[in-house]
Amino acid sequence: MSQGILFIISAPSGTGKSSLIQGLLKSKTTLYNIQVSISHTTRIIRPGELHGKHYYFISKKEFQIMIKQESFLEYAKVFSNYYGTSRQYIEDMLVSGTDVFLDIDWQGAQQIRYKMPESKSIFLLPPSKDILYKRLRERGQDSDIVIAKRMEKAVDEMEHYSEYDYIVINDNFKQAVNDLKTIINAEHLCLLQQRNKYNTLISNLLKR
Ligand code: 5GP
């Protein structure tokens, strides 16, 4: 069985990344097994969020212990909170042939690219700054000060767009989900994946 592919997806908050990933998972025409990694974070739980579904919400002390135990494949400080990806979960999923989506920031993406150069990264951009601002306001989860801080951070995040393999613009939801599916399908058709998957067939075809 061939290994799953690790996809990194980054975007400034308010770009609609979580909805898009959910849209992708719900999409009936998705051909491959996909799981979204659930990160650990030290940030405060927001209304509507669930421990174990959106994040594993842990204390700073617990996070430090996990760093010491080398439990994270990557971790980073984002908006003064820590976020990290569990190493064991990712490795188990990939070995079982399942694709994994990591919803992480550019700092985490850099660490994963270094450790797992075969991973593929996607940067999601909003169609305009105005729409990004509107989406952040509509979430109704953050204060004006936090929104202003997030807008500023959005530019910091977007400055890293060129480090990614793919760019998707989240203007039209359906189109963006389709773009993600196209990327997944194309990556499964690349030489490395196909050679692993059709190893026996290819050997037979090349026999003289
Ligand atoms: P939020 O607090 O709005 O859910 O997420 C804030 C930022 O943290 C987002 O850019 C998100 O992609 C990033 N993030 C979430 N989980 C992780 C993680 O495990 N590692 C890293 N490096 N960033 C993460």
Short mmCIF file of C-alpha atoms and ligand atoms in Angstrom, two decimals:
data_model
loop_
_atom_site.label_atom_id
_atom_site.label_comp_id
_atom_site.label_asym_id
_atom_site.label_seq_id
_atom_site.Cartn_x
_atom_site.Cartn_y
_atom_site.Cartn_z
CA MET A 1 0.00 0.00 0.00
CA SER A 2 1.35 3.46 -0.83
CA GLN A 3 1.77 6.05 1.91
CA GLY A 4 -0.65 8.91 2.32
CA ILE A 5 0.35 12.43 1.31
CA LEU A 6 0.90 15.17 3.86
CA PHE A 7 -0.76 18.43 2.80
CA ILE A 8 -0.05 21.66 4.62
CA ILE A 9 -2.62 24.40 4.32
CA SER A 10 -1.92 27.91 5.59
CA ALA A 11 -3.84 31.15 5.43
CA PRO A 12 -4.39 34.22 7.56
CA SER A 13 -7.34 33.81 9.96
CA GLY A 14 -10.63 34.83 8.35
CA THR A 15 -9.75 33.37 4.96
CA GLY A 16 -12.27 30.57 5.47
CA LYS A 17 -9.71 27.82 5.78
CA SER A 18 -11.65 25.67 8.28
CA SER A 19 -14.90 25.85 6.26
CA LEU A 20 -13.03 24.92 3.11
CA ILE A 21 -11.38 21.93 4.74
CA GLN A 22 -14.78 20.82 6.08
CA GLY A 23 -16.23 21.31 2.58
CA LEU A 24 -13.50 19.12 1.19
CA LEU A 25 -14.13 16.36 3.75
CA LYS A 26 -17.87 16.40 3.08
CA SER A 27 -17.43 16.40 -0.67
CA LYS A 28 -18.77 13.08 -1.95
CA THR A 29 -16.53 13.00 -4.97
CA THR A 30 -13.28 13.00 -2.99
CA LEU A 31 -11.42 9.89 -4.11
CA TYR A 32 -8.90 9.47 -1.33
CA ASN A 33 -8.98 8.96 2.44
CA ILE A 34 -8.33 12.29 4.08
CA GLN A 35 -7.98 13.20 7.75
CA VAL A 36 -7.43 16.63 9.25
CA SER A 37 -4.89 16.72 12.02
CA ILE A 38 -6.17 18.07 15.35
CA SER A 39 -3.54 20.34 16.86
CA HIS A 40 -2.73 20.96 20.49
CA THR A 41 -2.99 24.56 21.63
CA THR A 42 -2.60 26.64 24.77
CA ARG A 43 -5.13 29.24 23.59
CA ILE A 44 -8.49 29.72 25.31
CA ILE A 45 -11.39 27.72 23.89
CA ARG A 46 -13.83 29.85 21.80
CA PRO A 47 -17.62 29.51 21.97
CA GLY A 48 -18.74 26.54 19.86
CA GLU A 49 -15.36 24.84 19.92
CA LEU A 50 -14.91 21.34 21.34
CA HIS A 51 -11.88 19.75 22.98
CA GLY A 52 -10.74 16.88 20.77
CA LYS A 53 -12.64 18.14 17.72
CA HIS A 54 -11.25 21.57 16.91
CA TYR A 55 -8.15 21.37 19.09
CA TYR A 56 -6.77 19.63 22.14
CA PHE A 57 -6.81 22.55 24.57
CA ILE A 58 -3.97 22.10 27.02
CA SER A 59 -2.05 24.23 29.54
CA LYS A 60 1.35 25.84 28.85
CA LYS A 61 2.88 23.37 31.31
CA GLU A 62 1.43 20.38 29.44
CA PHE A 63 2.63 21.90 26.16
CA GLN A 64 6.19 22.27 27.54
CA ILE A 65 6.16 18.62 28.65
CA MET A 66 5.10 17.54 25.14
CA ILE A 67 7.97 19.61 23.65
CA LYS A 68 10.44 17.87 25.99
CA GLN A 69 9.03 14.46 25.05
CA GLU A 70 9.48 15.37 21.35
CA SER A 71 5.78 14.67 20.79
CA PHE A 72 5.47 17.45 18.22
CA LEU A 73 6.39 17.19 14.56
CA GLU A 74 6.32 20.99 14.62
CA TYR A 75 5.16 23.71 16.97
CA ALA A 76 5.01 27.47 16.92
CA LYS A 77 3.91 30.51 18.88
CA VAL A 78 1.02 32.23 17.07
CA PHE A 79 -0.75 35.28 18.59
CA SER A 80 1.06 34.64 21.91
CA ASN A 81 -0.31 31.09 22.16
CA TYR A 82 1.41 27.82 21.37
CA TYR A 83 0.17 25.43 18.69
CA GLY A 84 1.65 22.04 17.84
CA THR A 85 1.12 19.02 15.59
CA SER A 86 1.28 15.54 17.13
CA ARG A 87 4.03 13.47 15.54
CA GLN A 88 2.56 10.03 16.31
CA TYR A 89 -0.85 10.77 14.79
CA ILE A 90 0.62 12.03 11.51
CA GLU A 91 3.02 9.12 11.14
CA ASP A 92 0.29 6.53 11.86
CA MET A 93 -2.12 8.11 9.35
CA LEU A 94 0.44 8.38 6.56
CA VAL A 95 1.62 4.79 7.03
CA SER A 96 -2.01 3.60 6.85
CA GLY A 97 -2.29 5.25 3.42
CA THR A 98 -4.43 8.16 4.60
CA ASP A 99 -3.74 11.71 3.41
CA VAL A 100 -3.39 14.22 6.22
CA PHE A 101 -4.24 17.91 6.10
CA LEU A 102 -2.33 20.16 8.48
CA ASP A 103 -3.98 23.51 9.12
CA ILE A 104 -0.90 25.31 10.42
CA ASP A 105 0.86 28.67 10.10
CA TRP A 106 3.93 29.53 7.98
CA GLN A 107 6.35 28.82 10.84
CA GLY A 108 5.00 25.29 11.21
CA ALA A 109 4.98 24.88 7.42
CA GLN A 110 8.70 25.71 7.28
CA GLN A 111 9.48 23.08 9.94
CA ILE A 112 7.41 20.39 8.17
CA ARG A 113 8.98 21.17 4.77
CA TYR A 114 12.42 20.75 6.34
CA LYS A 115 11.54 17.45 8.07
CA MET A 116 9.28 16.03 5.37
CA PRO A 117 10.31 17.52 2.00
CA GLU A 118 7.85 15.25 0.20
CA SER A 119 4.92 17.11 1.83
CA LYS A 120 2.88 19.49 -0.33
CA SER A 121 1.86 22.95 0.76
CA ILE A 122 -1.08 25.11 -0.18
CA PHE A 123 -1.53 28.80 0.63
CA LEU A 124 -5.04 30.14 0.75
CA LEU A 125 -5.57 33.82 -0.06
CA PRO A 126 -8.70 35.92 0.48
CA PRO A 127 -10.09 37.71 -2.63
CA SER A 128 -9.43 41.14 -1.03
CA LYS A 129 -8.40 42.83 2.21
CA ASP A 130 -11.92 44.24 2.65
CA ILE A 131 -13.44 40.77 2.50
CA LEU A 132 -10.87 39.46 4.97
CA TYR A 133 -11.78 42.26 7.40
CA LYS A 134 -15.51 41.59 6.91
CA ARG A 135 -15.08 37.86 7.57
CA LEU A 136 -13.13 38.53 10.76
CA ARG A 137 -15.88 40.88 12.00
CA GLU A 138 -18.68 38.46 11.08
CA ARG A 139 -17.14 35.69 13.16
CA GLY A 140 -18.06 37.83 16.18
CA GLN A 141 -15.52 35.96 18.24
CA ASP A 142 -12.88 38.60 18.72
CA SER A 143 -12.73 42.14 20.08
CA ASP A 144 -11.87 45.14 17.83
CA ILE A 145 -8.32 45.17 19.19
CA VAL A 146 -7.87 41.48 18.41
CA ILE A 147 -9.33 41.95 14.90
CA ALA A 148 -6.92 44.84 14.21
CA LYS A 149 -4.05 42.67 15.44
CA ARG A 150 -5.21 39.78 13.24
CA MET A 151 -5.40 42.08 10.16
CA GLU A 152 -1.83 43.13 10.78
CA LYS A 153 -0.77 39.52 11.32
CA ALA A 154 -2.59 38.55 8.12
CA VAL A 155 -0.11 40.58 6.07
CA ASP A 156 2.82 39.02 7.97
CA GLU A 157 1.39 35.57 7.13
CA MET A 158 0.63 36.39 3.47
CA GLU A 159 4.21 37.58 2.95
CA HIS A 160 5.17 33.88 3.04
CA TYR A 161 2.89 32.86 0.13
CA SER A 162 5.82 32.17 -2.22
CA GLU A 163 7.18 29.38 0.00
CA TYR A 164 4.16 27.22 -0.91
CA ASP A 165 3.62 24.78 -3.81
CA TYR A 166 0.07 25.92 -4.58
CA ILE A 167 -2.01 29.08 -4.23
CA VAL A 168 -5.80 28.92 -3.93
CA ILE A 169 -7.97 32.05 -3.84
CA ASN A 170 -11.04 31.62 -1.65
CA ASP A 171 -13.45 33.82 -3.59
CA ASN A 172 -16.05 31.25 -4.58
CA PHE A 173 -16.42 28.44 -1.99
CA LYS A 174 -17.30 25.69 -4.50
CA GLN A 175 -14.46 26.66 -6.81
CA ALA A 176 -11.96 26.72 -3.95
CA VAL A 177 -13.06 23.24 -2.73
CA ASN A 178 -12.70 22.07 -6.33
CA ASP A 179 -9.21 23.56 -6.53
CA LEU A 180 -8.21 21.65 -3.39
CA LYS A 181 -9.57 18.42 -4.91
CA THR A 182 -7.65 19.08 -8.13
CA ILE A 183 -4.43 19.49 -6.16
CA ILE A 184 -5.03 16.26 -4.22
CA ASN A 185 -5.84 14.31 -7.38
CA ALA A 186 -2.82 15.70 -9.26
CA GLU A 187 -0.48 14.84 -6.39
CA HIS A 188 -1.77 11.25 -6.39
CA LEU A 189 -0.99 11.00 -10.10
CA CYS A 190 2.62 12.14 -9.82
CA LEU A 191 5.45 9.75 -10.68
CA LEU A 192 6.49 8.97 -7.09
CA GLN A 193 2.97 8.02 -5.99
CA GLN A 194 2.06 6.09 -9.12
CA ARG A 195 5.33 4.18 -9.14
CA ASN A 196 4.70 3.02 -5.54
CA LYS A 197 1.08 2.20 -6.21
CA TYR A 198 1.54 0.38 -9.52
CA ASN A 199 4.90 -1.16 -8.79
CA THR A 200 3.88 -4.68 -9.91
CA LEU A 201 1.99 -3.49 -12.99
CA ILE A 202 4.92 -1.36 -14.15
CA SER A 203 7.42 -4.22 -13.63
CA ASN A 204 5.15 -6.54 -15.65
CA LEU A 205 4.73 -4.00 -18.43
CA LEU A 206 8.48 -3.52 -18.73
CA LYS A 207 9.29 -7.26 -18.87
CA ARG A 208 10.68 -8.38 -22.25
P1 5GP B 1 -6.84 29.90 15.54
O1 5GP B 1 -6.45 30.24 16.93
O2 5GP B 1 -7.53 31.03 14.85
O3 5GP B 1 -7.62 28.60 15.46
O4 5GP B 1 -5.50 29.63 14.73
C1 5GP B 1 -4.50 30.60 14.66
C2 5GP B 1 -3.41 30.15 13.72
O5 5GP B 1 -2.71 29.02 14.27
C3 5GP B 1 -3.88 29.71 12.34
O6 5GP B 1 -3.06 30.33 11.37
C4 5GP B 1 -3.65 28.22 12.33
O7 5GP B 1 -3.35 27.73 11.03
C5 5GP B 1 -2.45 28.11 13.24
N1 5GP B 1 -2.31 26.75 13.78
C6 5GP B 1 -3.28 25.92 14.21
N2 5GP B 1 -2.77 24.76 14.62
C7 5GP B 1 -1.44 24.84 14.44
C8 5GP B 1 -0.34 23.93 14.67
O8 5GP B 1 -0.49 22.80 15.12
N3 5GP B 1 0.90 24.40 14.37
C9 5GP B 1 1.13 25.65 13.86
N4 5GP B 1 2.38 25.98 13.56
N5 5GP B 1 0.13 26.52 13.62
C10 5GP B 1 -1.13 26.12 13.91
#
